[in-house]
Amino acid sequence: MTTTDWLEELRSERSDLGRASTAGRVADVLRTRITEGHLRPGTRLSEEDIGAALGVSRNTLREAFRLLGHERLLVHEFNRGVFVRRLTVDDVRDLYQVRRILECGAVRRLAERRASDSPPAGRTAELLAPVRAAVEEGESAAAQDAWVSVGTANMHFHQAVADLAQSPRVTEVMDHLLAELRLVFHVMDAPQAFHATYLPENRAILELLVAGDLAGAEAAIATYLDAAEAQLVEAYAAAAARG
Amino acid sequence: MTTTDWLEELRSERSDLGRASTAGRVADVLRTRITEGHLRPGTRLSEEDIGAALGVSRNTLREAFRLLGHERLLVHEFNRGVFVRRLTVDDVRDLYQVRRILECGAVRRLAERRASDSPPAGRTAELLAPVRAAVEEGESAAAQDAWVSVGTANMHFHQAVADLAQSPRVTEVMDHLLAELRLVFHVMDAPQAFHATYLPENRAILELLVAGDLAGAEAAIATYLDAAEAQLVEAYAAAAARG
DNA sequence: GAGTGAGGTATTGTTGAACAATCCGTCAAT
DNA sequence: ATTGACGGATTGTTCAACAATACCTCACTC
């Protein structure tokens, strides 16, 4: 426990301190409202109404809107207002396209790093710890029939896979992608069942990773994503057809 | 020229029209000022001064700051102000890590798409047109000793490679990454020579792509990025050493 | 009845000013 | 040399106002 250790700890907490911004907190509130489905896609967010409801000025609310707009949860149409994003089927396809590149790419980079130089075998297990944690989180949630938790655990799993790239920017992009995807899940009749379907696959991918079969893991992720995309696109078309 | 063609043209111009926002235009001005190196990293941007200089109110300027903050060109420190981003060596490494995943991933996805189903051979040439255009743009710029144009052509090349994924989100992320990288290039003594070095490599990668050797192209891009990263990191350390 | 045009209303875009909160440099004190 | 207090400067946030734009309604024409 040297002095620098203390400083490092404090440094990591500094980001939490910075969250004091009002606009940031407003954005947090709206974000959860959106991702949890209380605000349906297409809904228009009136500056005046929401500003009054949350007790913040229009200017501050606008800053919050910008934040969420860049996360693609809101769309800002000039002189018309902001709306909860309504994703098209093409958006869904694109989201999975990027996920294929990112998640598979993360595993691939891991493989290249191991092949070349820097892989103390112990560190691999340490690196996979978040993945394992997410898998177990999902399984135990399913065992308790906590279906919403299964959904978030699934998100954690894929976030953990992307984090294998050990790249802050990949992490951030992935975070935004998953937030967007949450907009989509609400169109499904039974999102719980949808997520539960993939629990065994998560476990299988984890096993491949720990076994060191990175090419196999990459392939498994790819087919995983293809299947999920197909399922979502179908559900999306059905939802669009009936209204 | 059917009716739908007309509509498509108009649709592409709509984005230009939407740029009428004052905050957006202010952001444009600042963005070029930053990426062209007139505003050095670490510079603090005073709300009052810049607002007066550009003739916009503080509130509008703040919206512009948020926009550039999300593009990672500015950092916003609470109660202290906004600063032109100062990238660390770790940032440079991360940027290239993401570029490896994105650019190689785009080529890889192209390969998978060709292997499976949908590749009319004619469309491949059409897809590669922007890549070829960027290569020739760079070569002709070098022939005329227009070194700054060589730099932008190089950006266009890599943007075109990423666009092979045919994913709007990949395009956008890549756009932001390259904007960030522009912040880095200015620390080099001779960025012109740096970019010119890679002109033959761009040509070689293009040839591999048209020849259909996608695995070879992917490998070439990877070694390309490794070399560029090493060169930049070295220059960056040198610049940091001398102050 | 369908489509067109004019006018009114509501909402957003932008500005300017104001006040509180916070940071930064200075200076005195220990 | 470190600490603590003070004061100036900048940011965070709000409010009120006006201009610009979009949407709705309604009369009008064919």
Coordinates of C-alpha atoms (C1' of nucleotides) in Angstrom, one line a residue:
Chain A
M1 CA 0.0 0.0 0.0
T2 CA 2.3 2.8 -1.1
T3 CA 1.2 6.4 -1.4
T4 CA 0.6 6.0 -5.1
D5 CA -2.0 3.3 -4.4
W6 CA -4.0 5.7 -2.4
L7 CA -3.9 8.2 -5.1
E8 CA -5.0 5.7 -7.7
E9 CA -8.1 4.8 -5.6
L10 CA -9.0 8.4 -5.2
R11 CA -8.5 9.0 -8.9
S12 CA -11.0 6.3 -9.8
E13 CA -13.6 8.0 -7.5
R14 CA -13.1 11.3 -9.1
S15 CA -15.4 10.4 -12.0
D16 CA -18.3 9.8 -9.5
L17 CA -17.7 13.2 -8.0
G18 CA -18.0 14.9 -11.4
R19 CA -21.5 13.5 -11.8
A20 CA -22.8 16.4 -9.7
S21 CA -24.0 18.2 -12.9
T22 CA -27.7 18.8 -12.9
A23 CA -27.9 18.1 -16.6
G24 CA -26.2 14.8 -16.1
R25 CA -28.6 13.7 -13.4
V26 CA -31.6 14.7 -15.5
A27 CA -30.1 12.6 -18.3
D28 CA -29.8 9.7 -15.9
V29 CA -33.5 9.9 -15.0
L30 CA -34.6 10.1 -18.6
R31 CA -32.3 7.3 -19.6
T32 CA -33.7 4.8 -17.2
R33 CA -37.2 5.9 -18.1
I34 CA -36.4 5.2 -21.7
T35 CA -34.5 2.0 -21.4
E36 CA -37.0 0.5 -19.1
G37 CA -39.8 1.1 -21.6
H38 CA -41.8 3.7 -19.7
L39 CA -41.2 6.2 -22.5
R40 CA -42.2 4.5 -25.8
P41 CA -40.3 5.1 -29.0
G42 CA -41.7 8.0 -31.0
T43 CA -42.9 9.9 -27.9
R44 CA -42.1 13.6 -28.1
L45 CA -40.4 15.1 -25.1
S46 CA -41.7 18.6 -24.5
E47 CA -39.1 21.0 -23.1
E48 CA -41.7 22.8 -21.1
D49 CA -43.6 19.9 -19.6
I50 CA -40.5 17.8 -18.7
G51 CA -38.7 20.9 -17.5
A52 CA -41.6 21.7 -15.2
A53 CA -42.0 18.1 -14.0
L54 CA -38.3 17.8 -13.1
G55 CA -37.9 21.3 -11.8
V56 CA -35.1 22.3 -14.1
S57 CA -34.9 25.1 -16.6
R58 CA -35.2 24.7 -20.3
N59 CA -31.6 25.3 -20.9
T60 CA -30.4 22.6 -18.5
L61 CA -32.9 20.2 -19.9
R62 CA -31.6 20.9 -23.4
E63 CA -28.1 19.9 -22.2
A64 CA -29.6 16.6 -21.0
F65 CA -31.3 16.1 -24.3
R66 CA -28.0 16.6 -26.1
L67 CA -26.4 14.0 -23.9
L68 CA -29.1 11.4 -24.6
G69 CA -29.1 12.4 -28.3
H70 CA -25.5 11.5 -28.7
E71 CA -26.2 8.2 -27.0
R72 CA -28.8 7.8 -29.8
L73 CA -31.7 7.3 -27.3
L74 CA -33.3 10.5 -28.5
V75 CA -33.4 12.1 -31.9
H76 CA -33.4 15.8 -32.2
E77 CA -35.3 17.3 -35.1
F78 CA -34.7 20.9 -35.7
N79 CA -37.5 23.2 -34.7
R80 CA -39.6 20.2 -33.9
G81 CA -38.3 18.9 -30.7
V82 CA -36.8 15.7 -29.3
F83 CA -38.3 12.3 -29.6
V84 CA -37.6 8.9 -28.1
R85 CA -35.7 7.1 -30.8
R86 CA -37.7 4.7 -33.0
L87 CA -35.4 2.1 -34.5
T88 CA -36.0 0.6 -37.9
V89 CA -35.3 -2.9 -38.9
D90 CA -32.2 -1.6 -40.6
D91 CA -31.0 -0.2 -37.3
V92 CA -31.4 -3.6 -35.7
R93 CA -29.4 -5.1 -38.5
D94 CA -26.7 -2.5 -38.2
L95 CA -26.5 -2.9 -34.4
Y96 CA -25.8 -6.5 -34.8
Q97 CA -23.3 -5.9 -37.6
V98 CA -21.3 -3.6 -35.3
R99 CA -21.6 -6.1 -32.4
R100 CA -20.2 -8.8 -34.6
I101 CA -17.2 -6.7 -35.5
L102 CA -16.7 -5.5 -31.9
E103 CA -17.3 -8.7 -29.9
C104 CA -15.6 -11.0 -32.4
G105 CA -12.8 -8.4 -32.8
A106 CA -12.2 -8.3 -29.1
V107 CA -11.8 -12.1 -28.9
R108 CA -9.6 -12.0 -32.0
R109 CA -7.3 -9.3 -30.5
L110 CA -7.0 -11.4 -27.4
A111 CA -5.9 -14.3 -29.6
E112 CA -3.3 -12.2 -31.4
R113 CA -2.0 -10.9 -28.2
R114 CA -1.6 -14.4 -26.8
A115 CA 0.0 -15.6 -30.0
S116 CA 2.6 -12.9 -30.0
D117 CA 4.0 -11.9 -26.7
S118 CA 2.2 -10.8 -23.6
P119 CA 0.0 -13.5 -22.1
P120 CA 0.8 -14.7 -18.6
A121 CA -1.6 -17.6 -18.4
G122 CA -2.7 -16.4 -15.0
R123 CA -3.8 -13.1 -16.3
T124 CA -6.1 -14.8 -18.9
A125 CA -8.2 -16.2 -16.1
E126 CA -8.3 -12.8 -14.4
L127 CA -9.3 -11.3 -17.7
L128 CA -12.2 -13.7 -18.1
A129 CA -13.5 -13.2 -14.5
P130 CA -16.1 -10.6 -15.6
V131 CA -17.3 -12.9 -18.3
R132 CA -17.7 -15.7 -15.8
A133 CA -19.4 -13.5 -13.4
A134 CA -22.0 -12.4 -16.0
V135 CA -22.7 -16.0 -17.0
E136 CA -23.3 -17.0 -13.4
E137 CA -25.3 -13.9 -12.7
G138 CA -27.6 -14.9 -15.6
E139 CA -27.9 -18.5 -14.5
S140 CA -28.7 -17.7 -10.9
A141 CA -31.3 -15.1 -12.0
A142 CA -33.0 -17.6 -14.2
A143 CA -33.0 -20.1 -11.3
Q144 CA -35.0 -17.6 -9.3
D145 CA -37.3 -16.7 -12.2
A146 CA -36.0 -13.1 -12.0
W147 CA -36.4 -12.5 -15.7
V148 CA -35.6 -8.9 -15.9
S149 CA -32.3 -9.7 -14.1
V150 CA -31.7 -12.3 -16.8
G151 CA -31.9 -9.6 -19.4
T152 CA -29.4 -7.3 -17.7
A153 CA -27.1 -10.2 -17.0
N154 CA -27.1 -11.0 -20.7
M155 CA -26.1 -7.4 -21.4
H156 CA -23.3 -7.7 -18.8
F157 CA -22.1 -10.8 -20.6
H158 CA -21.7 -9.1 -23.9
Q159 CA -20.2 -6.1 -22.4
A160 CA -17.7 -8.3 -20.7
V161 CA -16.9 -10.0 -24.0
A162 CA -16.3 -6.6 -25.6
D163 CA -14.2 -5.6 -22.7
L164 CA -11.7 -8.3 -23.6
A165 CA -10.3 -5.8 -26.0
Q166 CA -9.2 -3.9 -23.0
S167 CA -10.1 -0.7 -24.8
P168 CA -11.9 2.1 -23.1
R169 CA -13.3 3.3 -26.4
V170 CA -14.6 -0.2 -27.3
T171 CA -16.2 -0.3 -23.9
E172 CA -18.0 3.0 -24.4
V173 CA -19.2 2.2 -27.9
M174 CA -20.5 -1.2 -26.7
D175 CA -22.3 0.5 -23.8
H176 CA -24.1 2.8 -26.2
L177 CA -25.0 -0.1 -28.5
L178 CA -26.5 -2.1 -25.7
A179 CA -28.5 0.9 -24.6
E180 CA -29.9 1.3 -28.1
L181 CA -30.8 -2.4 -28.1
R182 CA -32.8 -2.0 -25.0
L183 CA -35.1 0.1 -27.1
V184 CA -35.7 -2.8 -29.3
F185 CA -36.3 -5.5 -26.8
H186 CA -39.5 -3.9 -25.7
V187 CA -41.2 -4.7 -29.0
M188 CA -41.0 -8.4 -28.2
D189 CA -43.9 -10.2 -26.7
A190 CA -41.7 -12.1 -24.2
P191 CA -38.3 -10.5 -23.9
Q192 CA -37.7 -12.7 -20.8
A193 CA -37.9 -15.9 -22.8
F194 CA -35.8 -14.3 -25.5
H195 CA -32.9 -13.7 -23.2
A196 CA -33.2 -17.0 -21.4
T197 CA -32.8 -18.8 -24.7
Y198 CA -29.2 -17.7 -24.8
L199 CA -28.1 -18.6 -21.3
P200 CA -26.6 -22.0 -22.4
E201 CA -24.8 -20.3 -25.2
N202 CA -23.2 -17.8 -22.9
R203 CA -21.9 -20.7 -20.8
A204 CA -20.6 -22.5 -23.9
I205 CA -18.8 -19.4 -25.1
L206 CA -17.2 -19.0 -21.6
E207 CA -16.0 -22.6 -21.7
L208 CA -14.4 -22.1 -25.1
L209 CA -12.7 -19.0 -23.8
V210 CA -11.2 -20.7 -20.7
A211 CA -10.2 -23.7 -22.8
G212 CA -8.2 -21.3 -25.0
D213 CA -10.1 -22.1 -28.1
L214 CA -10.5 -18.5 -29.1
A215 CA -11.3 -19.2 -32.8
G216 CA -14.1 -21.4 -31.6
A217 CA -15.3 -18.8 -29.2
E218 CA -15.3 -16.2 -32.0
A219 CA -17.3 -18.5 -34.3
A220 CA -19.8 -19.3 -31.5
I221 CA -20.3 -15.6 -30.9
A222 CA -20.9 -15.0 -34.5
T223 CA -23.6 -17.6 -34.9
Y224 CA -25.1 -16.5 -31.6
L225 CA -25.4 -12.9 -32.9
D226 CA -26.8 -14.1 -36.3
A227 CA -29.5 -16.1 -34.5
A228 CA -30.4 -13.3 -32.1
E229 CA -30.5 -10.8 -35.0
A230 CA -32.8 -13.0 -37.0
Q231 CA -35.1 -13.6 -34.1
L232 CA -35.3 -9.8 -33.3
V233 CA -35.8 -8.8 -37.0
E234 CA -38.7 -11.3 -37.2
A235 CA -40.3 -10.0 -34.0
Y236 CA -39.8 -6.5 -35.2
A237 CA -41.5 -7.1 -38.5
A238 CA -44.4 -8.7 -36.7
A239 CA -44.8 -5.8 -34.4
A240 CA -44.6 -3.3 -37.3
A241 CA -47.2 -5.3 -39.2
R242 CA -49.8 -5.2 -36.4
G243 CA -49.3 -1.6 -35.8
Chain B
M1 CA -34.2 9.0 -63.2
T2 CA -37.3 7.8 -61.7
T3 CA -39.3 9.7 -59.0
T4 CA -37.6 7.8 -56.2
D5 CA -34.2 9.0 -57.5
W6 CA -35.3 12.6 -57.0
L7 CA -36.5 11.9 -53.6
E8 CA -33.3 10.2 -52.7
E9 CA -31.3 13.2 -53.8
L10 CA -33.4 15.6 -51.8
R11 CA -33.1 13.3 -48.8
S12 CA -29.3 13.5 -48.9
E13 CA -29.5 17.3 -48.9
R14 CA -31.7 17.4 -45.9
S15 CA -28.8 16.8 -43.6
D16 CA -27.2 20.0 -44.9
L17 CA -30.3 21.9 -44.3
G18 CA -30.6 20.7 -40.8
R19 CA -27.2 22.2 -40.1
A20 CA -28.8 25.5 -39.8
S21 CA -28.5 25.3 -36.0
T22 CA -26.3 28.0 -34.6
A23 CA -24.7 25.7 -32.1
G24 CA -23.9 23.2 -34.9
R25 CA -22.2 25.9 -37.0
V26 CA -20.2 27.1 -34.0
A27 CA -19.1 23.5 -33.4
D28 CA -18.0 23.3 -37.0
V29 CA -15.9 26.4 -36.7
L30 CA -14.2 25.2 -33.5
R31 CA -13.8 21.7 -34.9
T32 CA -11.8 22.8 -37.9
R33 CA -9.8 25.2 -35.7
I34 CA -8.9 22.3 -33.4
T35 CA -8.2 19.6 -36.0
E36 CA -6.1 21.9 -38.0
G37 CA -3.9 22.6 -35.0
H38 CA -4.7 26.3 -34.5
L39 CA -6.0 25.5 -31.0
R40 CA -3.3 23.5 -29.2
P41 CA -4.2 20.6 -26.8
G42 CA -4.6 21.8 -23.3
T43 CA -5.9 25.3 -24.3
R44 CA -8.8 26.5 -22.2
L45 CA -11.7 27.8 -24.1
S46 CA -13.3 30.7 -22.2
E47 CA -17.1 30.9 -22.6
E48 CA -17.1 34.6 -22.4
D49 CA -14.2 35.3 -24.8
I50 CA -15.2 32.8 -27.5
G51 CA -18.8 33.7 -27.2
A52 CA -18.0 37.4 -27.8
A53 CA -15.6 36.5 -30.6
L54 CA -18.1 34.4 -32.4
G55 CA -21.1 36.6 -31.6
V56 CA -23.2 33.9 -29.9
S57 CA -24.6 33.7 -26.4
R58 CA -23.0 31.6 -23.6
N59 CA -25.9 29.2 -23.7
T60 CA -25.5 28.5 -27.4
L61 CA -21.8 28.2 -27.1
R62 CA -22.3 25.7 -24.3
E63 CA -24.3 23.5 -26.6
A64 CA -21.5 23.6 -29.1
F65 CA -19.1 22.6 -26.4
R66 CA -21.2 19.6 -25.5
L67 CA -21.2 18.5 -29.1
L68 CA -17.4 18.6 -29.4
G69 CA -17.1 17.1 -26.0
H70 CA -19.0 14.0 -27.2
E71 CA -16.6 13.9 -30.1
R72 CA -13.8 13.8 -27.6
L73 CA -12.2 16.9 -29.1
L74 CA -12.9 18.8 -25.9
V75 CA -12.9 17.8 -22.3
H76 CA -15.3 19.4 -19.9
E77 CA -14.1 19.7 -16.3
F78 CA -16.8 20.6 -13.9
N79 CA -16.7 24.2 -12.6
R80 CA -13.4 24.7 -14.4
G81 CA -14.3 25.0 -18.1
V82 CA -13.6 23.2 -21.3
F83 CA -10.2 22.4 -22.7
V84 CA -8.9 21.2 -26.0
R85 CA -8.3 17.5 -25.4
R86 CA -4.8 16.4 -24.6
L87 CA -4.2 12.8 -25.5
T88 CA -2.0 10.5 -23.6
V89 CA 0.2 7.8 -25.1
D90 CA -2.4 5.3 -23.8
D91 CA -5.0 7.1 -25.8
V92 CA -2.9 6.7 -28.9
R93 CA -2.6 3.0 -28.3
D94 CA -6.3 2.7 -27.7
L95 CA -7.2 4.6 -30.8
Y96 CA -5.1 2.1 -32.9
Q97 CA -6.5 -0.8 -31.0
V98 CA -10.0 0.2 -32.0
R99 CA -8.9 0.9 -35.5
R100 CA -7.5 -2.6 -35.8
I101 CA -10.8 -4.0 -34.7
L102 CA -12.9 -1.8 -36.9
E103 CA -10.8 -1.7 -40.1
C104 CA -9.8 -5.4 -40.0
G105 CA -13.3 -6.3 -38.9
A106 CA -14.8 -4.4 -41.9
V107 CA -12.7 -6.4 -44.3
R108 CA -13.4 -9.6 -42.5
R109 CA -17.2 -9.0 -42.6
L110 CA -16.8 -8.4 -46.4
A111 CA -15.1 -11.7 -46.7
E112 CA -17.8 -13.5 -44.8
R113 CA -20.5 -11.9 -46.8
R114 CA -18.8 -13.0 -50.0
A115 CA -18.2 -16.5 -48.7
S116 CA -21.8 -17.0 -47.8
D117 CA -24.3 -15.5 -50.1
S118 CA -24.7 -12.0 -51.5
P119 CA -21.8 -10.9 -53.5
P120 CA -22.5 -10.0 -57.1
A121 CA -18.9 -9.6 -58.3
G122 CA -19.7 -6.3 -60.0
R123 CA -20.9 -4.9 -56.7
T124 CA -17.5 -5.6 -55.2
A125 CA -15.8 -3.2 -57.6
E126 CA -18.5 -0.6 -56.8
L127 CA -17.9 -1.1 -53.1
L128 CA -14.2 -0.5 -53.5
A129 CA -14.6 2.6 -55.6
P130 CA -14.2 5.0 -52.6
V131 CA -11.1 3.1 -51.5
R132 CA -9.6 3.5 -54.9
A133 CA -10.6 7.2 -55.1
A134 CA -8.8 7.8 -51.8
V135 CA -5.6 6.1 -52.9
E136 CA -5.5 8.1 -56.1
E137 CA -6.3 11.2 -54.2
G138 CA -3.3 10.7 -52.0
E139 CA -1.0 9.8 -54.9
S140 CA -1.9 12.8 -57.0
A141 CA -1.6 15.1 -53.9
A142 CA 1.9 13.7 -53.2
A143 CA 2.8 14.3 -56.9
Q144 CA 2.0 17.9 -56.5
D145 CA 3.7 18.2 -53.1
A146 CA 0.4 19.1 -51.5
W147 CA 1.3 17.5 -48.2
V148 CA -1.7 18.6 -46.2
S149 CA -3.9 17.0 -48.9
V150 CA -1.9 13.8 -48.5
G151 CA -2.9 13.8 -44.9
T152 CA -6.6 14.2 -45.5
A153 CA -6.4 11.7 -48.4
N154 CA -4.9 9.2 -45.9
M155 CA -7.9 9.8 -43.6
H156 CA -10.2 9.2 -46.5
F157 CA -8.5 6.0 -47.3
H158 CA -9.0 4.5 -43.8
Q159 CA -12.5 5.9 -43.6
A160 CA -13.3 4.1 -46.9
V161 CA -11.9 0.9 -45.6
A162 CA -14.1 1.1 -42.5
D163 CA -17.0 1.9 -44.7
L164 CA -16.6 -1.5 -46.3
A165 CA -18.6 -2.8 -43.3
Q166 CA -21.5 -0.8 -44.8
S167 CA -22.6 0.2 -41.3
P168 CA -23.6 3.7 -40.5
R169 CA -22.5 3.3 -36.9
V170 CA -19.1 2.0 -37.9
T171 CA -18.7 5.0 -40.2
E172 CA -19.6 7.4 -37.4
V173 CA -17.3 5.8 -34.8
M174 CA -14.5 5.8 -37.4
D175 CA -15.1 9.4 -38.1
H176 CA -14.7 10.4 -34.5
L177 CA -11.6 8.2 -34.1
L178 CA -9.9 10.0 -37.0
A179 CA -10.9 13.4 -35.7
E180 CA -9.2 12.4 -32.4
L181 CA -6.1 11.2 -34.2
R182 CA -5.8 14.6 -35.9
L183 CA -5.1 15.9 -32.4
V184 CA -2.1 13.6 -32.3
F185 CA -0.6 14.2 -35.6
H186 CA 0.3 17.8 -34.7
V187 CA 2.9 16.6 -32.2
M188 CA 5.0 15.2 -35.0
D189 CA 7.9 17.1 -36.4
A190 CA 6.9 16.3 -40.0
P191 CA 3.4 14.9 -40.3
Q192 CA 3.6 15.3 -44.0
A193 CA 6.5 12.8 -44.3
F194 CA 4.6 10.5 -41.9
H195 CA 1.6 10.3 -44.1
A196 CA 3.6 10.0 -47.3
T197 CA 5.3 7.0 -46.0
Y198 CA 2.2 5.0 -46.1
L199 CA 1.0 5.9 -49.7
P200 CA 2.5 2.7 -51.2
E201 CA 0.9 0.6 -48.5
N202 CA -2.5 2.1 -49.3
R203 CA -2.0 1.1 -52.9
A204 CA -0.9 -2.4 -51.9
I205 CA -3.9 -2.9 -49.7
L206 CA -6.2 -1.7 -52.5
E207 CA -4.6 -4.2 -54.9
L208 CA -5.2 -7.0 -52.4
L209 CA -8.8 -6.0 -52.0
V210 CA -9.5 -5.9 -55.8
A211 CA -7.7 -9.2 -56.2
G212 CA -10.1 -10.7 -53.7
D213 CA -7.3 -11.6 -51.2
L214 CA -9.3 -10.3 -48.3
A215 CA -7.3 -12.3 -45.7
G216 CA -4.1 -10.8 -47.1
A217 CA -5.6 -7.3 -47.1
E218 CA -6.7 -7.7 -43.4
A219 CA -3.1 -8.8 -42.5
A220 CA -1.6 -5.9 -44.4
I221 CA -3.9 -3.4 -42.6
A222 CA -2.9 -4.9 -39.3
T223 CA 0.8 -4.6 -39.8
Y224 CA 0.2 -1.1 -41.3
L225 CA -1.6 0.0 -38.1
D226 CA 1.1 -1.6 -35.9
A227 CA 3.8 0.3 -37.7
A228 CA 2.0 3.6 -37.6
E229 CA 1.1 3.2 -34.0
A230 CA 4.8 2.5 -33.1
Q231 CA 5.9 5.5 -35.0
L232 CA 3.4 7.8 -33.4
V233 CA 4.0 6.5 -29.9
E234 CA 7.7 7.1 -30.3
A235 CA 7.2 10.6 -31.6
Y236 CA 4.8 11.2 -28.8
A237 CA 7.2 10.1 -26.1
A238 CA 9.9 12.3 -27.7
A239 CA 7.5 15.3 -27.7
A240 CA 6.6 14.7 -24.1
A241 CA 10.2 14.4 -23.1
R242 CA 11.2 17.8 -24.5
G243 CA 8.2 19.4 -22.9
Chain C
dG1 C1' -64.8 15.5 -51.8
dA2 C1' -59.8 16.3 -52.6
dG3 C1' -56.4 19.4 -52.7
dT4 C1' -54.7 24.2 -52.0
dG5 C1' -53.7 28.3 -49.5
dA6 C1' -54.0 31.7 -45.4
dG7 C1' -54.0 32.6 -40.7
dG8 C1' -53.5 31.5 -35.6
dT9 C1' -51.4 29.0 -32.0
dA10 C1' -48.0 26.4 -29.7
dT11 C1' -43.3 25.0 -29.5
dT12 C1' -38.6 25.5 -30.2
dG13 C1' -34.1 28.5 -31.1
dT14 C1' -31.5 32.0 -29.3
dT15 C1' -30.3 35.7 -26.6
dG16 C1' -29.2 38.6 -22.5
dA17 C1' -29.0 39.2 -17.8
dA18 C1' -28.8 37.7 -13.2
dC19 C1' -27.4 35.1 -9.0
dA20 C1' -25.2 31.2 -6.6
dA21 C1' -21.4 28.0 -6.5
dT22 C1' -16.9 27.0 -7.3
dC23 C1' -12.1 27.5 -8.5
dC24 C1' -7.7 30.0 -8.5
dG25 C1' -4.1 33.1 -7.1
dT26 C1' -2.5 36.0 -3.4
dC27 C1' -1.2 37.1 1.0
dA28 C1' -0.7 36.8 5.8
dA29 C1' 0.0 33.8 9.8
dT30 C1' 2.0 30.0 12.2
Chain D
dA1 C1' 7.2 25.4 3.9
dT2 C1' 2.5 24.6 5.0
dT3 C1' -1.9 26.2 6.3
dG4 C1' -5.9 29.2 6.2
dA5 C1' -8.6 33.1 4.8
dC6 C1' -9.8 36.5 1.4
dG7 C1' -11.2 38.4 -3.3
dG8 C1' -11.6 38.2 -8.2
dA9 C1' -12.9 35.6 -12.0
dT10 C1' -15.3 31.9 -14.3
dT11 C1' -18.6 28.5 -14.5
dG12 C1' -23.5 26.4 -13.3
dT13 C1' -28.1 27.3 -13.5
dT14 C1' -32.2 29.8 -13.9
dC15 C1' -35.4 33.1 -15.8
dA16 C1' -37.8 36.1 -19.1
dA17 C1' -38.2 37.6 -23.6
dC18 C1' -38.4 37.7 -28.7
dA19 C1' -37.8 35.6 -33.3
dA20 C1' -38.3 31.6 -36.2
dT21 C1' -40.6 27.6 -37.3
dA22 C1' -44.0 23.9 -37.4
dC23 C1' -48.6 22.2 -36.8
dC24 C1' -53.6 22.6 -36.8
dT25 C1' -57.8 24.6 -38.4
dC26 C1' -60.7 26.5 -41.7
dA27 C1' -62.3 28.6 -45.5
dC28 C1' -61.7 28.4 -50.6
dT29 C1' -61.5 26.5 -55.3
dC30 C1' -62.1 23.0 -58.7

